[in-house]
Coordinates of C-alpha atoms in Angstrom, one line a residue:
M9 CA 7.3 -43.1 -15.2
C10 CA 6.0 -44.2 -18.7
A11 CA 2.4 -43.5 -19.9
N12 CA 1.7 -47.2 -20.2
E13 CA 2.9 -48.1 -16.8
C14 CA 1.2 -48.5 -13.4
S15 CA 2.7 -48.9 -10.0
V16 CA 2.1 -50.3 -6.4
K17 CA 2.7 -48.0 -3.6
V18 CA 3.2 -49.3 -0.1
F19 CA 3.0 -47.0 2.9
Q20 CA 4.6 -48.2 6.2
R21 CA 2.7 -46.3 9.0
F22 CA 1.3 -43.6 6.5
R23 CA 5.0 -42.3 6.1
S24 CA 7.4 -43.7 3.7
S25 CA 6.5 -45.0 0.0
I26 CA 7.9 -47.9 -2.1
I27 CA 7.2 -47.8 -5.9
L28 CA 7.1 -50.7 -7.7
H29 CA 6.6 -50.7 -11.5
C30 CA 4.5 -52.9 -13.6
V31 CA 4.0 -53.3 -17.4
Q32 CA 0.0 -53.4 -17.3
F33 CA -2.6 -52.0 -15.3
L34 CA -3.6 -53.4 -12.3
T35 CA -7.3 -54.5 -11.4
A36 CA -7.1 -56.7 -8.3
I37 CA -4.9 -57.1 -5.2
C38 CA -5.1 -59.6 -2.3
S39 CA -2.8 -60.4 0.8
C40 CA -1.7 -64.1 1.4
P41 CA 0.4 -64.9 4.5
S42 CA 2.8 -67.0 2.4
V43 CA 3.2 -65.3 -0.8
Q44 CA 2.4 -61.6 0.8
L45 CA 0.8 -60.0 -2.2
L46 CA -1.0 -61.2 -5.2
L47 CA -1.5 -58.7 -8.3
G48 CA -4.2 -59.2 -10.9
L49 CA -3.4 -57.5 -14.2
A50 CA -5.4 -56.2 -17.1
D51 CA -3.9 -58.8 -19.6
D52 CA -5.5 -61.6 -17.4
S53 CA -2.2 -62.5 -15.7
V54 CA -1.4 -63.1 -11.7
E55 CA 1.9 -62.0 -10.2
R56 CA 3.5 -62.2 -7.0
L57 CA 4.8 -59.4 -5.1
N58 CA 7.2 -59.0 -2.1
P59 CA 6.8 -55.5 -0.8
A60 CA 10.0 -55.5 1.3
T61 CA 12.3 -56.1 -1.7
G62 CA 10.2 -55.3 -4.7
D63 CA 10.4 -58.7 -6.3
I64 CA 8.0 -59.6 -8.8
V65 CA 7.2 -63.1 -10.2
S66 CA 4.9 -64.2 -12.9
L67 CA 2.4 -66.9 -11.7
A68 CA -0.1 -67.6 -14.4
T69 CA -1.8 -66.1 -17.7
G70 CA -5.1 -66.2 -18.9
V71 CA -6.6 -65.6 -15.3
P72 CA -9.3 -62.8 -15.2
T73 CA -9.5 -61.0 -12.1
A74 CA -11.5 -58.1 -13.1
A75 CA -14.5 -58.8 -10.7
G76 CA -12.4 -60.2 -7.9
L77 CA -9.3 -61.7 -6.5
E78 CA -9.6 -63.5 -2.9
P79 CA -7.7 -65.9 -1.0
V80 CA -9.3 -68.8 1.0
P81 CA -7.6 -68.5 4.5
S82 CA -8.5 -72.1 5.7
V83 CA -7.1 -73.8 2.7
D84 CA -4.2 -73.2 0.2
R85 CA -6.5 -71.6 -2.5
V86 CA -7.2 -68.6 -4.2
V87 CA -10.7 -67.5 -6.0
C88 CA -10.4 -65.5 -9.2
C89 CA -13.5 -64.1 -11.4
G90 CA -13.7 -62.1 -14.5
T91 CA -16.7 -60.3 -16.0
D92 CA -17.4 -63.6 -17.8
G93 CA -19.1 -64.9 -14.7
I94 CA -16.7 -67.9 -14.3
V95 CA -15.2 -68.3 -10.8
R96 CA -12.0 -70.1 -11.0
C97 CA -10.4 -71.6 -7.8
Y98 CA -6.5 -71.9 -8.1
S99 CA -3.8 -72.9 -5.5
R100 CA -1.9 -70.0 -4.2
S101 CA 1.3 -71.3 -6.4
F102 CA -1.1 -71.5 -9.4
D103 CA 0.8 -74.8 -10.6
T104 CA -2.6 -77.0 -10.9
D105 CA -5.4 -76.8 -13.1
P106 CA -8.3 -74.8 -11.5
T107 CA -11.7 -75.7 -10.5
E108 CA -14.3 -73.6 -12.5
L109 CA -17.8 -72.9 -11.5
K110 CA -20.1 -71.0 -14.1
T111 CA -22.2 -68.4 -12.2
T112 CA -23.9 -65.6 -14.4
A113 CA -22.8 -63.2 -16.9
T114 CA -21.7 -59.7 -16.5
V115 CA -20.3 -59.9 -13.4
N116 CA -19.3 -57.0 -11.5
R117 CA -17.9 -57.9 -8.1
V118 CA -17.2 -61.2 -6.1
R119 CA -16.8 -61.7 -2.4
L120 CA -16.0 -64.5 -0.1
G121 CA -17.8 -65.4 3.0
I122 CA -16.2 -64.3 6.4
S123 CA -17.1 -67.4 8.4
N124 CA -17.7 -69.7 5.4
P125 CA -14.9 -69.0 3.0
H126 CA -16.3 -71.6 0.7
L127 CA -19.3 -69.3 0.1
V128 CA -18.9 -66.8 -3.0
A129 CA -21.3 -63.9 -3.4
V130 CA -21.7 -62.6 -7.2
A131 CA -22.9 -59.2 -7.9
A132 CA -24.0 -59.1 -11.7
K133 CA -25.8 -57.0 -13.9
Q134 CA -29.6 -57.4 -14.4
A135 CA -29.2 -60.7 -12.3
G136 CA -29.1 -59.5 -8.7
V137 CA -27.0 -61.5 -6.2
R138 CA -26.3 -65.1 -6.1
I139 CA -24.2 -67.0 -3.4
W140 CA -22.4 -70.2 -4.5
D141 CA -21.0 -73.0 -2.8
L142 CA -17.6 -73.8 -3.9
N143 CA -17.4 -77.2 -2.3
E144 CA -20.6 -78.6 -3.9
S145 CA -20.6 -76.4 -7.0
K146 CA -24.1 -75.3 -6.6
S147 CA -26.2 -72.1 -6.0
V148 CA -27.4 -71.8 -2.3
F149 CA -29.2 -68.4 -2.7
K150 CA -30.8 -66.3 -5.3
S151 CA -32.1 -63.1 -4.6
K152 CA -35.4 -61.5 -5.9
N153 CA -36.0 -58.2 -7.1
L154 CA -38.4 -55.9 -5.5
P155 CA -42.1 -55.9 -6.4
N156 CA -43.2 -53.6 -9.6
D157 CA -43.8 -50.2 -9.3
M158 CA -47.4 -48.7 -9.5
L159 CA -47.4 -49.1 -13.2
N160 CA -46.4 -52.6 -13.0
L161 CA -42.9 -52.0 -14.4
P162 CA -40.0 -54.1 -13.1
I163 CA -37.4 -52.2 -10.9
P164 CA -34.2 -52.0 -12.9
I165 CA -31.5 -53.8 -10.9
C166 CA -27.4 -53.4 -11.2
D167 CA -25.4 -54.7 -8.4
N168 CA -22.0 -53.0 -8.4
D169 CA -20.5 -54.3 -5.2
V170 CA -21.5 -56.9 -2.3
Q171 CA -20.2 -57.7 0.9
F172 CA -21.0 -59.8 3.9
I173 CA -21.8 -58.4 7.2
P174 CA -19.5 -59.5 9.8
G175 CA -21.1 -61.4 13.0
S176 CA -24.0 -62.7 10.8
G177 CA -22.7 -66.0 10.0
D178 CA -22.8 -65.2 6.4
N179 CA -26.6 -64.9 6.3
R180 CA -26.7 -61.1 6.0
F181 CA -25.1 -59.2 3.2
V182 CA -25.2 -55.8 1.8
T183 CA -25.2 -54.4 -1.9
G184 CA -24.7 -51.0 -3.8
T185 CA -26.5 -50.7 -6.9
A186 CA -26.0 -48.2 -10.0
H187 CA -29.3 -46.9 -9.3
H188 CA -28.1 -45.0 -5.9
E189 CA -29.7 -47.7 -3.8
V190 CA -28.2 -49.8 -0.8
R191 CA -30.0 -53.1 -0.3
I192 CA -29.5 -55.3 2.7
Y193 CA -30.5 -59.0 2.4
D194 CA -31.2 -61.6 5.1
R195 CA -31.2 -65.1 3.4
S196 CA -32.2 -66.9 6.4
A197 CA -35.5 -64.7 6.2
K198 CA -36.4 -64.0 2.6
P199 CA -35.0 -63.8 -0.9
R200 CA -36.1 -60.1 -1.1
P201 CA -34.2 -57.2 0.5
V202 CA -35.3 -56.7 4.1
M203 CA -34.1 -53.0 3.8
N204 CA -33.7 -50.8 0.7
I205 CA -32.2 -47.5 1.0
T206 CA -32.5 -44.7 -1.5
L207 CA -29.5 -42.3 -1.7
D208 CA -28.6 -39.3 -4.0
D209 CA -29.2 -39.9 -7.9
L210 CA -25.8 -41.1 -8.4
P211 CA -24.6 -44.8 -8.9
I212 CA -22.9 -46.5 -5.9
T213 CA -19.5 -47.7 -7.2
C214 CA -18.1 -49.5 -4.1
L215 CA -19.0 -50.2 -0.4
A216 CA -17.3 -51.5 2.8
V217 CA -18.8 -52.8 6.1
T218 CA -17.1 -51.9 9.3
P219 CA -15.8 -54.9 11.5
D220 CA -18.5 -54.4 14.0
G221 CA -21.1 -54.9 11.4
R222 CA -23.1 -51.8 12.2
T223 CA -22.1 -49.4 9.4
V224 CA -21.7 -49.5 5.8
I225 CA -19.4 -46.9 4.2
T226 CA -20.3 -46.2 0.5
G227 CA -19.1 -44.3 -2.4
D228 CA -20.4 -42.9 -5.6
T229 CA -19.3 -41.6 -9.1
V230 CA -18.8 -38.0 -7.9
G231 CA -16.9 -38.7 -4.6
T232 CA -19.7 -38.7 -2.0
M233 CA -18.6 -40.9 0.7
K234 CA -21.3 -41.7 3.3
A235 CA -21.7 -43.6 6.5
L236 CA -25.0 -45.8 6.9
D237 CA -26.5 -47.4 9.8
L238 CA -27.3 -51.1 9.0
R239 CA -30.0 -51.2 11.8
T240 CA -32.0 -48.1 11.0
G241 CA -30.8 -47.1 7.5
A242 CA -30.2 -43.5 8.6
V243 CA -27.2 -41.6 7.2
L244 CA -24.5 -41.1 10.0
G245 CA -22.4 -38.5 8.3
K246 CA -20.2 -37.8 5.3
Y247 CA -16.4 -38.1 4.6
K248 CA -15.4 -34.8 3.3
G249 CA -12.6 -33.7 0.7
I250 CA -12.9 -36.2 -2.0
K251 CA -12.9 -34.8 -5.5
G252 CA -13.5 -37.6 -7.8
A253 CA -15.1 -40.8 -8.4
C254 CA -14.6 -43.5 -5.6
R255 CA -13.2 -46.9 -6.8
D256 CA -12.7 -48.7 -3.6
I257 CA -13.1 -48.5 -0.1
V258 CA -11.6 -50.7 2.7
C259 CA -11.7 -50.8 6.2
H260 CA -8.9 -52.0 8.7
P261 CA -9.7 -55.3 10.6
T262 CA -8.4 -54.0 14.0
L263 CA -8.1 -50.3 13.6
P264 CA -10.6 -47.5 13.3
F265 CA -9.3 -46.5 9.9
V266 CA -11.0 -46.7 6.4
A267 CA -9.0 -46.2 3.4
Q268 CA -10.5 -44.8 0.0
G269 CA -9.0 -44.3 -3.6
G270 CA -10.4 -43.0 -6.7
L271 CA -10.2 -40.8 -9.8
D272 CA -8.6 -37.9 -8.0
R273 CA -5.4 -39.6 -7.5
F274 CA -5.5 -39.0 -3.9
A275 CA -5.4 -42.2 -1.2
R276 CA -7.1 -41.1 1.7
V277 CA -7.2 -42.5 5.4
Y278 CA -10.1 -41.5 7.8
D279 CA -11.2 -42.3 11.0
I280 CA -14.3 -44.3 11.1
R281 CA -15.8 -43.0 14.0
T282 CA -15.1 -39.2 13.8
R283 CA -15.1 -39.3 9.9
K284 CA -12.2 -36.8 10.0
L285 CA -9.2 -37.1 7.4
V286 CA -6.1 -38.7 9.1
H287 CA -3.8 -39.1 6.1
Q288 CA -3.8 -38.5 2.3
F289 CA -1.3 -39.2 -0.3
Y290 CA -1.1 -37.8 -3.8
L291 CA 0.0 -40.8 -6.0
K292 CA -0.2 -39.2 -9.5
Q293 CA -2.2 -41.9 -10.9
R294 CA -6.0 -43.1 -10.6
I295 CA -6.3 -45.5 -8.0
N296 CA -8.1 -48.9 -8.5
R297 CA -7.7 -50.7 -5.4
V298 CA -6.6 -50.2 -2.0
L299 CA -5.5 -52.7 0.8
F300 CA -4.6 -52.6 4.5
S301 CA -1.9 -55.3 5.3
P302 CA -2.3 -57.9 7.7
E303 CA 0.9 -57.9 9.0
G304 CA 1.4 -54.3 10.2
Q305 CA -1.3 -52.5 12.4
Q306 CA -0.8 -49.1 10.2
A307 CA 0.6 -50.5 6.9
T308 CA -1.4 -49.5 3.9
A309 CA -0.8 -50.8 0.4
L310 CA -2.1 -48.9 -2.4
V311 CA -2.8 -50.1 -6.0
T312 CA -3.0 -47.7 -9.0
G313 CA -4.2 -48.9 -12.3
D314 CA -4.8 -46.0 -14.5
G315 CA -1.3 -45.6 -16.5
K316 CA -1.7 -42.0 -16.9
A317 CA 1.2 -41.0 -14.6
A318 CA 2.9 -37.6 -14.1
D319 CA 6.7 -37.0 -13.6
G320 CA 7.8 -37.3 -9.9
D321 CA 8.5 -40.0 -7.4
G322 CA 5.0 -40.4 -5.9
T323 CA 5.7 -39.1 -2.4
A324 CA 3.2 -37.9 0.0
A325 CA 1.5 -34.5 -1.0
G326 CA 0.1 -33.6 2.4
E327 CA -1.2 -35.2 5.7
G328 CA -4.1 -34.1 7.6
N329 CA -6.9 -31.6 6.3
G330 CA -4.7 -28.7 5.7
G331 CA -1.7 -30.5 3.9
E332 CA -2.9 -29.4 0.4
E333 CA -3.9 -25.8 1.2
E334 CA -0.7 -25.3 3.1
N335 CA 1.4 -26.2 -0.1
V336 CA -0.8 -23.8 -2.0
D337 CA 0.0 -21.1 0.2
E338 CA 3.8 -21.6 0.2
L339 CA 3.7 -21.7 -3.4
W340 CA 1.8 -18.0 -3.7
E341 CA 4.2 -16.7 -0.8
E342 CA 7.3 -17.8 -3.1
M343 CA 6.2 -16.2 -6.3
A344 CA 7.8 -12.9 -7.2
L345 CA 5.8 -10.0 -7.8
A346 CA 5.3 -9.0 -11.6
Q347 CA 6.0 -5.4 -12.7
D348 CA 5.1 -3.9 -15.9
N349 CA 7.5 -1.5 -18.0
D350 CA 6.1 1.4 -16.4
D351 CA 6.9 0.5 -13.0
A352 CA 10.5 -0.6 -14.0
N353 CA 11.3 2.8 -15.7
A354 CA 9.7 5.0 -13.0
A355 CA 12.0 7.2 -11.0
P356 CA 13.1 6.1 -7.3
G357 CA 10.6 7.2 -4.7
A358 CA 7.8 7.6 -7.2
K359 CA 4.4 6.2 -6.2
R360 CA 3.4 2.7 -7.3
V361 CA 0.0 1.1 -7.4
V362 CA -0.3 -2.6 -7.2
A363 CA -3.5 -3.9 -8.4
A364 CA -3.5 -7.0 -6.3
N365 CA -3.4 -5.0 -2.9
V366 CA -6.7 -3.1 -3.9
S367 CA -10.0 -5.0 -3.2
R368 CA -12.7 -5.0 -5.7
K369 CA -14.7 -2.8 -3.6
D370 CA -12.0 0.0 -3.5
R371 CA -11.5 0.1 -7.2
K372 CA -13.2 2.9 -9.1
K373 CA -14.5 2.6 -12.4
P374 CA -13.0 5.1 -14.8
R375 CA -15.3 7.8 -16.1
R376 CA -16.5 7.8 -19.4
G377 CA -16.2 11.0 -21.7
K378 CA -19.2 12.7 -22.8
R379 CA -20.1 11.7 -26.4

């Protein structure tokens, strides 16, 4: 695998893998019933991928997708947005001119409504969250920041991710900020957050809301993945085993699974209720996006977009909690014992001392001679 390549790995039932190479880094992915997978690349191009055959077809160029690539289920449309803040609405075949909507600058994330797909939530830097109506091309909600602090200074705000809460009619949504805060909004009540949860001193990079709408799962820049109760704001627990920053978290729509990918090059699948690691895969690249396939009940599509790949075929490196530890133990058992020249030239039957078998407590320090 070359250094300037990236790959898409598709795992069926968390077992087998298919590696499909591209020429640019991947920034976004979405699943459509008619075209299967749409890939957004770093060179502002969009491609169509068939996971079964591996066929890749280029659809359009000059389409920024760094902030989001979302399909509209009710109509044959796809919503794309880059960091420039221009939301573009294309047909799924990308054969017509797009409908453009200028939102705000420096956009970090774009999400579509669950009950109303024509609503677009835009999370930006120093601008809060704004919700736009694609049908009327106007803003229907603009969030307000918290009141100033005790020194009358404005509270800094930078929303990295946003997601609507299921079962709320797209009236409630949750955001994760770069200032280690989780904010819950209810646009039917007031423009300011109805709940502000302060976590550790680390920026929140991504989040996902469970299908029941009761829990939000957050990830930060050091791999701390937490589950928060949306009703009380309490921390329910942590998902352990992550060694690098989280880049994407996705919950399965029907099964109690959550997938996570990040800079430690592992794709992990956890049980939402027990928070135990179900499966993990070493993909040899930093992961940008993860996605559960809607066709299969246990199919997972994983997107890697770093390009810094090692040699290998990208198969799974271990499953369960002890997969990685078992591989390390087997490696140590297969290693031969090294001998120095004195042991090699010693007579048969002579006593040989192995330092590895002597604990540190049993070792005696050599006595120093008198000066």
